[in-house]
Amino acid sequence: MPIRTIIEPFRIKSVEPLHWTTREERGRSLRMAYYNLFLLPADEVLIDLLTDSGTGAMSTHQWAAIMEGDESYAGSKSFDRFRNSVQGIFGYRHVIPTHQGRAAERILFNVMCKKGDVVPNNTHFDTTRANVEFVGAEALDLPVAEGKQPSFVHPFKGNMDVAALEEVIGRVGRGRVPLVMLTITNNSGGGQPVSMENMQAVSAVCRRNGIPLYFDACRFAENAYFIKLREQGYESKTPKAIAQEMFQLGDGCTMSAKKDGLANIGGFLCTNDDVIAQQEKNLLILTEGYPTYGGLAGRDLEAIAVGVEEVLEEDYLHYRIVSTGYLGTHISDAGVPIVQPPGGHAIYLDARAFLPHIPTEQFPGVALAAELYLEGGIRSVEIGSLMFGAAAKMDLVRLAIPRRVYTQSHIDYVIEVILEVWKRRERILGMRLTYEAPFLRHFTARLEPLPTTDKSVESQFPRGLEG
Ligand SMILES: *Cc1c(COP(=O)(O)O)cnc(C)c1O
């Protein structure tokens, strides 16, 4: 019998202690954070699943590379290593470093979009949408129908609706569509992958209409591995070869190296267009830095150069996808509604189905995230009505798994906490907003639980904003 147990494909060389709190302390922390987990001090969190962005553990090779960082202002050796490593996978002519993904987005949309333009995407991530809208363009989400039903199982729920894309281009005219984007994997749509077949179809529509195709490539390696597992003809290809094939279908990309760059900070913007690249570099110099560092230290460029290659290693990707699926399978087997099938970097609880008694305008996702913190010190994030307002198609609570950080026993603890909250779900209260900012309001919003006459609920989850 072959050994079936999947283990973490690393051993641990440096450890970081966790910090326990009591339930009473967590109730107090919640009130002080206005029930918005972004406002919690991190040392009051036991297991932090707020994001997989910049929270990964670096390898010995990355730490070694960091010591090689060349901090020269211009022409740094570290930039050459970074560019060579990125080009070896992404293949684009120009590689522009940025301090993170949203800086790449801001520069891209400033250069390529104007007021009245339309930018189609399978689903815009929140910073992507905000940056498109900030230049006066419309951020249009065109996911396939399968992607909108949380419980529906389909191998490529991240796909774009190609017929809808053609309809949009026909309706608004190609002159008003400066670029099309494909987010791989589709973060806001549940961390679901896009198939190579769909990328080819989108690319063909773009090329026929003379519209550039850009990838939001944050989780390109996870997407490539899903293609290997699920798409015919890719079983025996390496994740790297699959990634190279994907990127050939486009004209450029934005990337947050805090995801599949396996780094704690960084990002980049790529393009094959010489004219656009020059304009982008000019803007970069204005706010990010000289084009051979773009707001990053030389050592950061080194960490990314190693990270984008390590992330494509098959034993890493196997562990990554299987361990995320482990969390999803264990809670869904107990009846907890999740976005199916489990995504690459996160498990998404379907808060509307988890808390059917809480209407969407009372933020079921925020209420559920607060309960997971109260129960076990787990920090997650709402992706729904608070993040997107009335436009939200789903109310999800994302449990994002940092890369190479938590072991299976941590995840077993998370499973137990979720199942405890599931048992008492009927007594969870809705929320109301007490403060909101004009942009990206979920980062700073303040909320409070709605009043209740049920005394047992009141004591379970004390109200009030004092203290
Ligand atoms: C994280 C992310 C971004 C933005 O990257 P930052 O590094 O956080 O600025 C853009 N798109 C997607 C899909 C993301 O997951």
Short mmCIF file of C-alpha atoms and ligand atoms in Angstrom, two decimals:
data_model
loop_
_atom_site.label_atom_id
_atom_site.label_comp_id
_atom_site.label_asym_id
_atom_site.label_seq_id
_atom_site.Cartn_x
_atom_site.Cartn_y
_atom_site.Cartn_z
CA MET A 1 0.00 0.00 0.00
CA PRO A 2 1.41 3.40 -0.90
CA ILE A 3 1.46 5.91 1.97
CA ARG A 4 -1.54 8.19 1.65
CA THR A 5 -1.01 10.73 4.45
CA ILE A 6 -0.15 14.13 3.01
CA ILE A 7 2.35 16.04 5.11
CA GLU A 8 3.55 19.62 4.99
CA PRO A 9 6.44 19.53 2.46
CA PHE A 10 8.80 21.41 4.77
CA ARG A 11 10.16 21.30 8.30
CA ILE A 12 10.11 24.27 10.62
CA LYS A 13 13.28 26.18 11.42
CA SER A 14 11.94 29.28 13.13
CA VAL A 15 8.76 29.52 15.20
CA GLU A 16 6.49 32.35 16.24
CA PRO A 17 4.46 31.89 19.47
CA LEU A 18 0.68 32.22 19.34
CA HIS A 19 -1.27 34.37 21.76
CA TRP A 20 -4.34 33.01 23.59
CA THR A 21 -7.24 35.16 24.78
CA THR A 22 -10.36 34.37 26.79
CA ARG A 23 -13.85 34.57 25.35
CA GLU A 24 -14.51 37.57 27.59
CA GLU A 25 -11.44 39.38 26.25
CA ARG A 26 -12.52 38.62 22.71
CA GLY A 27 -15.99 40.06 23.34
CA ARG A 28 -14.34 43.25 24.59
CA SER A 29 -11.93 43.35 21.64
CA LEU A 30 -14.84 42.97 19.23
CA ARG A 31 -16.67 45.93 20.71
CA MET A 32 -13.53 48.06 20.64
CA ALA A 33 -13.02 47.12 16.98
CA TYR A 34 -16.63 48.05 16.16
CA TYR A 35 -17.20 44.45 15.02
CA ASN A 36 -14.86 45.08 12.07
CA LEU A 37 -12.05 42.51 12.22
CA PHE A 38 -9.75 44.78 10.19
CA LEU A 39 -9.67 47.03 13.27
CA LEU A 40 -8.46 44.25 15.64
CA PRO A 41 -4.86 44.33 16.91
CA ALA A 42 -3.20 41.22 15.41
CA ASP A 43 -1.97 39.98 18.81
CA GLU A 44 -5.58 39.52 19.87
CA VAL A 45 -5.99 36.98 17.04
CA LEU A 46 -5.09 33.30 17.53
CA ILE A 47 -5.40 31.97 13.97
CA ASP A 48 -5.28 34.75 11.39
CA LEU A 49 -7.14 33.83 8.21
CA LEU A 50 -7.90 37.44 7.27
CA THR A 51 -5.81 37.12 4.15
CA ASP A 52 -3.25 35.02 2.36
CA SER A 53 -1.64 38.27 1.20
CA GLY A 54 1.90 38.87 2.42
CA THR A 55 1.34 36.46 5.30
CA GLY A 56 3.28 33.47 3.97
CA ALA A 57 6.43 31.96 5.41
CA MET A 58 9.56 32.36 3.32
CA SER A 59 11.90 29.48 2.59
CA THR A 60 15.56 29.12 3.53
CA HIS A 61 16.39 29.87 -0.12
CA GLN A 62 14.44 33.12 0.01
CA TRP A 63 16.11 34.20 3.25
CA ALA A 64 19.49 33.37 1.74
CA ALA A 65 18.64 35.40 -1.37
CA ILE A 66 17.64 38.33 0.82
CA MET A 67 21.23 38.55 2.05
CA GLU A 68 22.29 38.96 -1.60
CA GLY A 69 20.06 42.02 -2.04
CA ASP A 70 21.77 44.76 -4.04
CA GLU A 71 20.44 48.05 -2.73
CA SER A 72 21.84 50.20 -5.55
CA TYR A 73 19.38 52.90 -6.55
CA ALA A 74 19.75 52.26 -10.29
CA GLY A 75 20.74 49.13 -12.20
CA SER A 76 20.70 46.81 -9.18
CA LYS A 77 21.76 43.18 -9.76
CA SER A 78 18.70 42.17 -7.77
CA PHE A 79 16.48 43.78 -10.40
CA ASP A 80 18.15 41.68 -13.12
CA ARG A 81 17.51 38.50 -11.14
CA PHE A 82 13.91 39.58 -10.49
CA ARG A 83 13.25 40.44 -14.14
CA ASN A 84 14.86 37.23 -15.44
CA SER A 85 12.88 35.10 -13.04
CA VAL A 86 9.56 36.84 -13.86
CA GLN A 87 10.23 36.77 -17.61
CA GLY A 88 11.09 33.06 -17.48
CA ILE A 89 7.53 32.37 -16.37
CA PHE A 90 5.39 35.29 -17.55
CA GLY A 91 7.28 35.95 -20.77
CA TYR A 92 6.35 39.64 -21.15
CA ARG A 93 8.80 42.18 -22.58
CA HIS A 94 8.57 44.78 -19.81
CA VAL A 95 8.62 43.95 -16.09
CA ILE A 96 7.91 46.92 -13.82
CA PRO A 97 8.30 46.35 -10.06
CA THR A 98 5.74 47.94 -7.72
CA HIS A 99 5.30 47.90 -3.96
CA GLN A 100 2.22 45.68 -4.30
CA GLY A 101 -0.54 44.66 -6.70
CA ARG A 102 -2.75 47.72 -6.33
CA ALA A 103 0.11 50.04 -7.31
CA ALA A 104 0.41 48.06 -10.54
CA GLU A 105 -3.35 48.43 -11.01
CA ARG A 106 -3.34 52.15 -10.39
CA ILE A 107 -0.58 52.71 -12.94
CA LEU A 108 -2.14 50.38 -15.52
CA PHE A 109 -5.60 51.97 -15.39
CA ASN A 110 -4.22 55.51 -15.29
CA VAL A 111 -2.29 54.86 -18.48
CA MET A 112 -4.88 52.75 -20.34
CA CYS A 113 -8.32 54.00 -19.23
CA LYS A 114 -10.29 57.22 -19.36
CA LYS A 115 -13.69 58.37 -18.19
CA GLY A 116 -16.53 56.45 -19.86
CA ASP A 117 -14.43 53.35 -20.66
CA VAL A 118 -15.55 49.85 -19.70
CA VAL A 119 -13.19 47.21 -18.25
CA PRO A 120 -14.61 43.66 -18.35
CA ASN A 121 -13.18 41.08 -15.92
CA ASN A 122 -14.38 37.64 -14.78
CA THR A 123 -14.71 39.32 -11.36
CA HIS A 124 -12.84 42.43 -10.25
CA PHE A 125 -11.05 42.15 -6.93
CA ASP A 126 -11.98 45.05 -4.60
CA THR A 127 -8.80 47.12 -5.17
CA THR A 128 -9.03 46.46 -8.92
CA ARG A 129 -12.61 47.69 -9.05
CA ALA A 130 -11.75 50.77 -6.97
CA ASN A 131 -8.80 51.66 -9.20
CA VAL A 132 -10.88 51.27 -12.39
CA GLU A 133 -13.65 53.41 -10.93
CA PHE A 134 -11.19 56.00 -9.64
CA VAL A 135 -10.23 56.91 -13.23
CA GLY A 136 -13.93 57.19 -14.17
CA ALA A 137 -14.22 53.88 -16.01
CA GLU A 138 -16.78 51.15 -15.37
CA ALA A 139 -15.60 47.86 -13.81
CA LEU A 140 -17.80 45.17 -15.32
CA ASP A 141 -17.95 41.64 -13.85
CA LEU A 142 -18.75 38.88 -16.37
CA PRO A 143 -18.52 35.57 -14.48
CA VAL A 144 -20.10 32.42 -15.95
CA ALA A 145 -23.52 31.52 -14.52
CA GLU A 146 -22.02 28.51 -12.66
CA GLY A 147 -19.77 30.89 -10.72
CA LYS A 148 -22.73 32.71 -9.19
CA GLN A 149 -24.20 29.66 -7.43
CA PRO A 150 -22.14 28.90 -4.31
CA SER A 151 -23.21 25.27 -3.89
CA PHE A 152 -22.87 24.30 -7.55
CA VAL A 153 -19.86 22.06 -8.23
CA HIS A 154 -18.00 22.84 -11.46
CA PRO A 155 -14.25 22.49 -12.15
CA PHE A 156 -13.77 26.02 -13.52
CA LYS A 157 -16.19 28.36 -11.81
CA GLY A 158 -13.75 31.23 -12.30
CA ASN A 159 -14.39 31.32 -16.06
CA MET A 160 -15.53 34.43 -17.88
CA ASP A 161 -18.82 34.43 -19.79
CA VAL A 162 -17.41 34.73 -23.33
CA ALA A 163 -20.78 35.41 -24.98
CA ALA A 164 -21.41 38.24 -22.50
CA LEU A 165 -17.96 39.66 -23.30
CA GLU A 166 -18.75 39.70 -27.03
CA GLU A 167 -22.13 41.27 -26.31
CA VAL A 168 -20.52 44.06 -24.24
CA ILE A 169 -17.88 44.80 -26.87
CA GLY A 170 -20.59 44.90 -29.56
CA ARG A 171 -22.85 47.13 -27.47
CA VAL A 172 -20.38 49.74 -26.17
CA GLY A 173 -17.94 49.49 -29.11
CA ARG A 174 -14.33 48.30 -28.97
CA GLY A 175 -13.11 51.90 -28.68
CA ARG A 176 -14.53 52.10 -25.18
CA VAL A 177 -12.96 48.82 -24.02
CA PRO A 178 -9.26 49.67 -23.51
CA LEU A 179 -8.45 46.24 -22.05
CA VAL A 180 -10.04 43.03 -20.80
CA MET A 181 -8.86 41.40 -17.58
CA LEU A 182 -8.90 37.81 -16.35
CA THR A 183 -8.37 37.26 -12.64
CA ILE A 184 -6.60 33.94 -11.97
CA THR A 185 -7.76 32.48 -9.72
CA ASN A 186 -11.01 34.40 -9.30
CA ASN A 187 -10.53 35.68 -5.75
CA SER A 188 -13.84 37.48 -5.17
CA GLY A 189 -15.70 34.67 -6.92
CA GLY A 190 -14.48 32.06 -4.43
CA GLY A 191 -10.84 31.43 -5.38
CA GLN A 192 -12.07 29.42 -8.35
CA PRO A 193 -9.82 28.68 -11.33
CA VAL A 194 -10.17 29.71 -14.98
CA SER A 195 -9.65 26.94 -17.55
CA MET A 196 -7.10 27.17 -20.35
CA GLU A 197 -9.98 26.69 -22.78
CA ASN A 198 -11.74 29.76 -21.38
CA MET A 199 -8.52 31.81 -21.47
CA GLN A 200 -8.06 30.80 -25.11
CA ALA A 201 -11.64 31.81 -25.95
CA VAL A 202 -11.34 35.18 -24.18
CA SER A 203 -7.97 35.77 -25.83
CA ALA A 204 -9.45 35.01 -29.27
CA VAL A 205 -12.28 37.53 -28.74
CA CYS A 206 -9.76 40.15 -27.59
CA ARG A 207 -7.41 39.57 -30.53
CA ARG A 208 -10.28 39.65 -33.03
CA ASN A 209 -11.31 43.05 -31.64
CA GLY A 210 -7.78 44.41 -31.19
CA ILE A 211 -8.25 44.71 -27.41
CA PRO A 212 -5.32 43.84 -25.12
CA LEU A 213 -5.86 41.06 -22.56
CA TYR A 214 -4.27 41.45 -19.12
CA PHE A 215 -4.13 38.87 -16.37
CA ASP A 216 -4.63 39.74 -12.73
CA ALA A 217 -2.12 37.00 -11.99
CA CYS A 218 -2.01 36.99 -8.17
CA ARG A 219 -2.61 33.22 -7.87
CA PHE A 220 -1.30 32.08 -11.23
CA ALA A 221 0.43 28.98 -9.81
CA GLU A 222 -2.68 27.73 -8.01
CA ASN A 223 -4.66 28.29 -11.23
CA ALA A 224 -2.04 26.43 -13.27
CA TYR A 225 -2.19 23.48 -10.86
CA PHE A 226 -5.99 23.30 -11.07
CA ILE A 227 -5.63 23.14 -14.86
CA LYS A 228 -3.19 20.25 -14.46
CA LEU A 229 -5.62 18.42 -12.15
CA ARG A 230 -8.86 19.15 -13.97
CA GLU A 231 -8.34 19.95 -17.65
CA GLN A 232 -7.82 17.31 -20.28
CA GLY A 233 -4.45 17.38 -21.99
CA TYR A 234 -2.57 19.00 -19.10
CA GLU A 235 -2.12 15.98 -16.78
CA SER A 236 1.53 15.48 -17.65
CA LYS A 237 2.58 19.11 -18.11
CA THR A 238 4.48 20.92 -15.37
CA PRO A 239 2.78 23.84 -13.59
CA LYS A 240 5.50 26.08 -15.05
CA ALA A 241 4.78 25.00 -18.63
CA ILE A 242 1.06 25.55 -18.02
CA ALA A 243 1.71 29.02 -16.57
CA GLN A 244 3.84 29.93 -19.59
CA GLU A 245 1.07 28.78 -21.92
CA MET A 246 -1.52 30.87 -20.04
CA PHE A 247 0.51 34.06 -20.17
CA GLN A 248 1.19 33.71 -23.90
CA LEU A 249 -2.53 34.27 -24.42
CA GLY A 250 -2.31 37.78 -22.99
CA ASP A 251 -0.47 41.05 -23.50
CA GLY A 252 0.50 41.78 -19.91
CA CYS A 253 -0.41 41.33 -16.27
CA THR A 254 -0.68 42.87 -12.84
CA MET A 255 0.69 40.82 -9.98
CA SER A 256 0.72 40.93 -6.21
CA ALA A 257 3.87 39.09 -5.12
CA LYS A 258 2.23 38.84 -1.68
CA LYS A 259 0.21 35.91 -3.01
CA ASP A 260 1.90 33.49 -5.41
CA GLY A 261 5.15 35.45 -5.19
CA LEU A 262 5.60 33.85 -1.74
CA ALA A 263 6.90 37.21 -0.49
CA ASN A 264 5.74 39.51 2.29
CA ILE A 265 5.61 42.57 0.06
CA GLY A 266 5.90 43.44 -3.63
CA GLY A 267 4.22 43.24 -6.97
CA PHE A 268 4.76 43.97 -10.62
CA LEU A 269 3.20 45.13 -13.83
CA CYS A 270 4.07 43.53 -17.16
CA THR A 271 3.32 44.51 -20.72
CA ASN A 272 4.48 43.72 -24.25
CA ASP A 273 3.65 47.25 -25.43
CA ASP A 274 6.72 49.53 -25.60
CA VAL A 275 4.71 52.78 -25.66
CA ILE A 276 2.48 51.81 -22.75
CA ALA A 277 5.53 50.59 -20.80
CA GLN A 278 7.24 53.96 -21.16
CA GLN A 279 4.16 55.80 -19.88
CA GLU A 280 3.89 53.33 -17.01
CA LYS A 281 7.53 53.82 -16.04
CA ASN A 282 7.03 57.60 -16.08
CA LEU A 283 4.14 57.29 -13.65
CA LEU A 284 6.09 54.77 -11.58
CA ILE A 285 8.92 57.26 -11.05
CA LEU A 286 6.41 59.84 -9.84
CA THR A 287 5.02 57.78 -6.96
CA GLU A 288 6.72 54.38 -6.61
CA GLY A 289 10.35 54.81 -7.50
CA TYR A 290 12.96 54.28 -10.21
CA PRO A 291 12.07 51.40 -12.60
CA THR A 292 14.77 49.07 -11.26
CA TYR A 293 13.25 49.01 -7.77
CA GLY A 294 9.70 50.44 -7.97
CA GLY A 295 9.22 51.06 -4.25
CA LEU A 296 10.88 47.82 -3.16
CA ALA A 297 14.22 47.13 -1.51
CA GLY A 298 16.71 45.07 -3.53
CA ARG A 299 16.24 42.26 -0.99
CA ASP A 300 12.49 42.22 -1.69
CA LEU A 301 13.20 41.76 -5.40
CA GLU A 302 15.44 38.80 -4.49
CA ALA A 303 12.72 37.18 -2.34
CA ILE A 304 10.21 37.51 -5.20
CA ALA A 305 12.68 36.19 -7.79
CA VAL A 306 13.00 32.97 -5.75
CA GLY A 307 9.32 32.92 -4.71
CA VAL A 308 7.74 32.91 -8.18
CA GLU A 309 9.82 29.84 -9.02
CA GLU A 310 9.28 27.97 -5.73
CA VAL A 311 5.54 28.46 -5.94
CA LEU A 312 5.45 26.36 -9.11
CA GLU A 313 7.04 23.32 -7.44
CA GLU A 314 4.63 20.45 -7.66
CA ASP A 315 4.96 19.09 -4.12
CA TYR A 316 4.23 22.58 -2.78
CA LEU A 317 1.16 23.03 -5.00
CA HIS A 318 -0.11 19.56 -4.18
CA TYR A 319 0.09 20.28 -0.44
CA ARG A 320 -1.41 23.74 -0.93
CA ILE A 321 -4.49 22.59 -2.84
CA VAL A 322 -5.05 19.45 -0.75
CA SER A 323 -4.71 21.24 2.61
CA THR A 324 -7.16 23.99 1.64
CA GLY A 325 -9.56 21.31 0.44
CA TYR A 326 -9.16 19.48 3.79
CA LEU A 327 -10.72 22.40 5.67
CA GLY A 328 -13.52 22.74 3.12
CA THR A 329 -14.38 19.06 3.02
CA HIS A 330 -14.48 18.61 6.80
CA ILE A 331 -16.89 21.48 7.42
CA SER A 332 -19.09 20.85 4.40
CA ASP A 333 -19.42 17.17 5.36
CA ALA A 334 -20.95 18.44 8.62
CA GLY A 335 -23.49 20.52 6.67
CA VAL A 336 -21.78 23.93 6.69
CA PRO A 337 -22.57 25.72 3.39
CA ILE A 338 -19.40 26.67 1.51
CA VAL A 339 -18.57 27.75 -2.00
CA GLN A 340 -18.07 24.50 -3.84
CA PRO A 341 -15.67 23.11 -4.78
CA PRO A 342 -12.99 24.42 -2.34
CA GLY A 343 -10.82 27.12 -3.94
CA GLY A 344 -7.04 27.29 -3.99
CA HIS A 345 -6.19 29.81 -1.31
CA ALA A 346 -9.31 29.97 0.81
CA ILE A 347 -12.55 28.44 1.94
CA TYR A 348 -15.59 30.67 1.58
CA LEU A 349 -18.52 30.19 3.93
CA ASP A 350 -21.85 31.06 2.33
CA ALA A 351 -23.19 33.41 5.00
CA ARG A 352 -26.64 33.80 3.39
CA ALA A 353 -27.16 30.04 3.63
CA PHE A 354 -25.43 29.78 7.04
CA LEU A 355 -27.64 32.55 8.53
CA PRO A 356 -30.84 32.56 6.46
CA HIS A 357 -32.65 34.53 9.19
CA ILE A 358 -30.36 37.56 8.67
CA PRO A 359 -31.32 39.69 5.63
CA THR A 360 -28.47 40.89 3.38
CA GLU A 361 -28.86 44.52 4.50
CA GLN A 362 -27.99 43.32 8.01
CA PHE A 363 -24.61 41.96 6.83
CA PRO A 364 -24.80 38.21 7.51
CA GLY A 365 -21.12 37.86 6.54
CA VAL A 366 -19.98 40.43 9.09
CA ALA A 367 -22.10 38.76 11.78
CA LEU A 368 -20.62 35.32 11.00
CA ALA A 369 -17.03 36.61 10.94
CA ALA A 370 -17.55 38.25 14.35
CA GLU A 371 -18.87 34.95 15.78
CA LEU A 372 -15.87 32.96 14.54
CA TYR A 373 -13.62 35.43 16.32
CA LEU A 374 -15.67 35.33 19.51
CA GLU A 375 -15.75 31.53 19.53
CA GLY A 376 -12.11 30.76 18.81
CA GLY A 377 -10.04 33.85 18.06
CA ILE A 378 -10.15 33.16 14.32
CA ARG A 379 -9.97 36.19 12.05
CA SER A 380 -11.68 35.93 8.65
CA VAL A 381 -13.07 38.54 6.28
CA GLU A 382 -16.48 39.34 4.86
CA ILE A 383 -16.71 39.47 1.08
CA GLY A 384 -20.24 40.62 0.45
CA SER A 385 -22.66 43.41 1.26
CA LEU A 386 -20.20 45.40 3.37
CA MET A 387 -17.41 45.15 0.80
CA PHE A 388 -19.52 45.66 -2.34
CA GLY A 389 -22.72 47.32 -1.08
CA ALA A 390 -25.99 46.48 -2.78
CA ALA A 391 -24.08 45.16 -5.84
CA ALA A 392 -22.94 42.09 -3.84
CA LYS A 393 -24.16 38.89 -5.49
CA MET A 394 -23.18 36.74 -2.51
CA ASP A 395 -22.38 37.20 1.17
CA LEU A 396 -19.27 35.17 1.82
CA VAL A 397 -16.89 34.83 4.74
CA ARG A 398 -13.43 34.06 3.47
CA LEU A 399 -11.03 31.91 5.47
CA ALA A 400 -7.80 32.59 3.60
CA ILE A 401 -4.94 30.21 4.30
CA PRO A 402 -1.49 31.82 4.58
CA ARG A 403 1.12 29.89 2.60
CA ARG A 404 3.33 27.43 4.57
CA VAL A 405 2.28 28.93 7.94
CA TYR A 406 -0.32 26.74 9.68
CA THR A 407 -0.14 22.97 10.14
CA GLN A 408 -2.93 20.43 10.05
CA SER A 409 -3.59 20.69 13.82
CA HIS A 410 -4.22 24.42 13.46
CA ILE A 411 -6.72 23.64 10.73
CA ASP A 412 -8.36 20.92 12.88
CA TYR A 413 -8.88 23.60 15.54
CA VAL A 414 -10.46 25.94 12.96
CA ILE A 415 -12.83 23.14 11.90
CA GLU A 416 -13.93 22.61 15.52
CA VAL A 417 -14.58 26.34 16.05
CA ILE A 418 -16.67 26.62 12.87
CA LEU A 419 -18.75 23.60 13.86
CA GLU A 420 -19.42 25.12 17.32
CA VAL A 421 -20.72 28.32 15.70
CA TRP A 422 -22.76 26.22 13.23
CA LYS A 423 -24.53 24.58 16.21
CA ARG A 424 -25.76 27.88 17.59
CA ARG A 425 -26.29 29.69 14.27
CA GLU A 426 -29.97 30.44 14.86
CA ARG A 427 -29.12 32.79 17.73
CA ILE A 428 -26.69 34.99 15.79
CA LEU A 429 -27.80 38.60 15.30
CA GLY A 430 -27.66 40.88 12.25
CA MET A 431 -25.55 44.05 12.17
CA ARG A 432 -25.99 47.69 11.30
CA LEU A 433 -23.48 50.28 10.12
CA THR A 434 -22.59 53.22 12.35
CA TYR A 435 -19.81 54.68 10.15
CA GLU A 436 -18.68 54.27 6.54
CA ALA A 437 -15.97 55.83 4.32
CA PRO A 438 -16.65 56.79 0.66
CA PHE A 439 -14.15 54.26 -0.86
CA LEU A 440 -13.36 50.66 0.16
CA ARG A 441 -15.55 51.13 3.21
CA HIS A 442 -15.03 47.61 4.58
CA PHE A 443 -11.52 48.49 5.79
CA THR A 444 -12.72 51.15 8.24
CA ALA A 445 -16.48 50.59 8.67
CA ARG A 446 -17.93 50.53 12.19
CA LEU A 447 -20.87 48.27 13.03
CA GLU A 448 -22.96 47.09 15.95
CA PRO A 449 -25.29 44.14 16.47
CA LEU A 450 -28.98 44.90 16.12
CA PRO A 451 -31.02 45.01 19.33
CA THR A 452 -32.71 41.82 20.50
CA THR A 453 -35.23 40.92 23.17
CA ASP A 454 -33.77 37.43 23.53
CA LYS A 455 -31.81 37.55 26.82
CA SER A 456 -29.75 34.44 26.03
CA VAL A 457 -28.53 36.07 22.82
CA GLU A 458 -27.78 39.33 24.61
CA SER A 459 -25.44 37.59 27.09
CA GLN A 460 -23.83 35.50 24.38
CA PHE A 461 -22.86 38.49 22.32
CA PRO A 462 -22.91 41.69 24.41
CA ARG A 463 -23.84 44.90 22.62
CA GLY A 464 -22.65 48.46 22.98
CA LEU A 465 -19.68 50.42 21.71
CA GLU A 466 -18.21 51.46 25.06
CA GLY A 467 -14.73 50.67 26.16
C1 LIG B 1 -4.52 40.91 -3.53
C2 LIG B 1 -5.11 41.10 -4.85
C3 LIG B 1 -4.91 42.29 -5.56
C4 LIG B 1 -4.19 43.49 -4.97
O1 LIG B 1 -2.90 43.21 -4.57
P1 LIG B 1 -2.23 43.95 -3.30
O2 LIG B 1 -0.85 43.42 -3.26
O3 LIG B 1 -3.04 43.60 -2.10
O4 LIG B 1 -2.27 45.41 -3.56
C5 LIG B 1 -5.46 42.37 -6.82
N1 LIG B 1 -6.17 41.36 -7.35
C6 LIG B 1 -6.37 40.20 -6.70
C7 LIG B 1 -7.15 39.10 -7.35
C8 LIG B 1 -5.86 40.03 -5.42
O5 LIG B 1 -6.08 38.88 -4.78
#
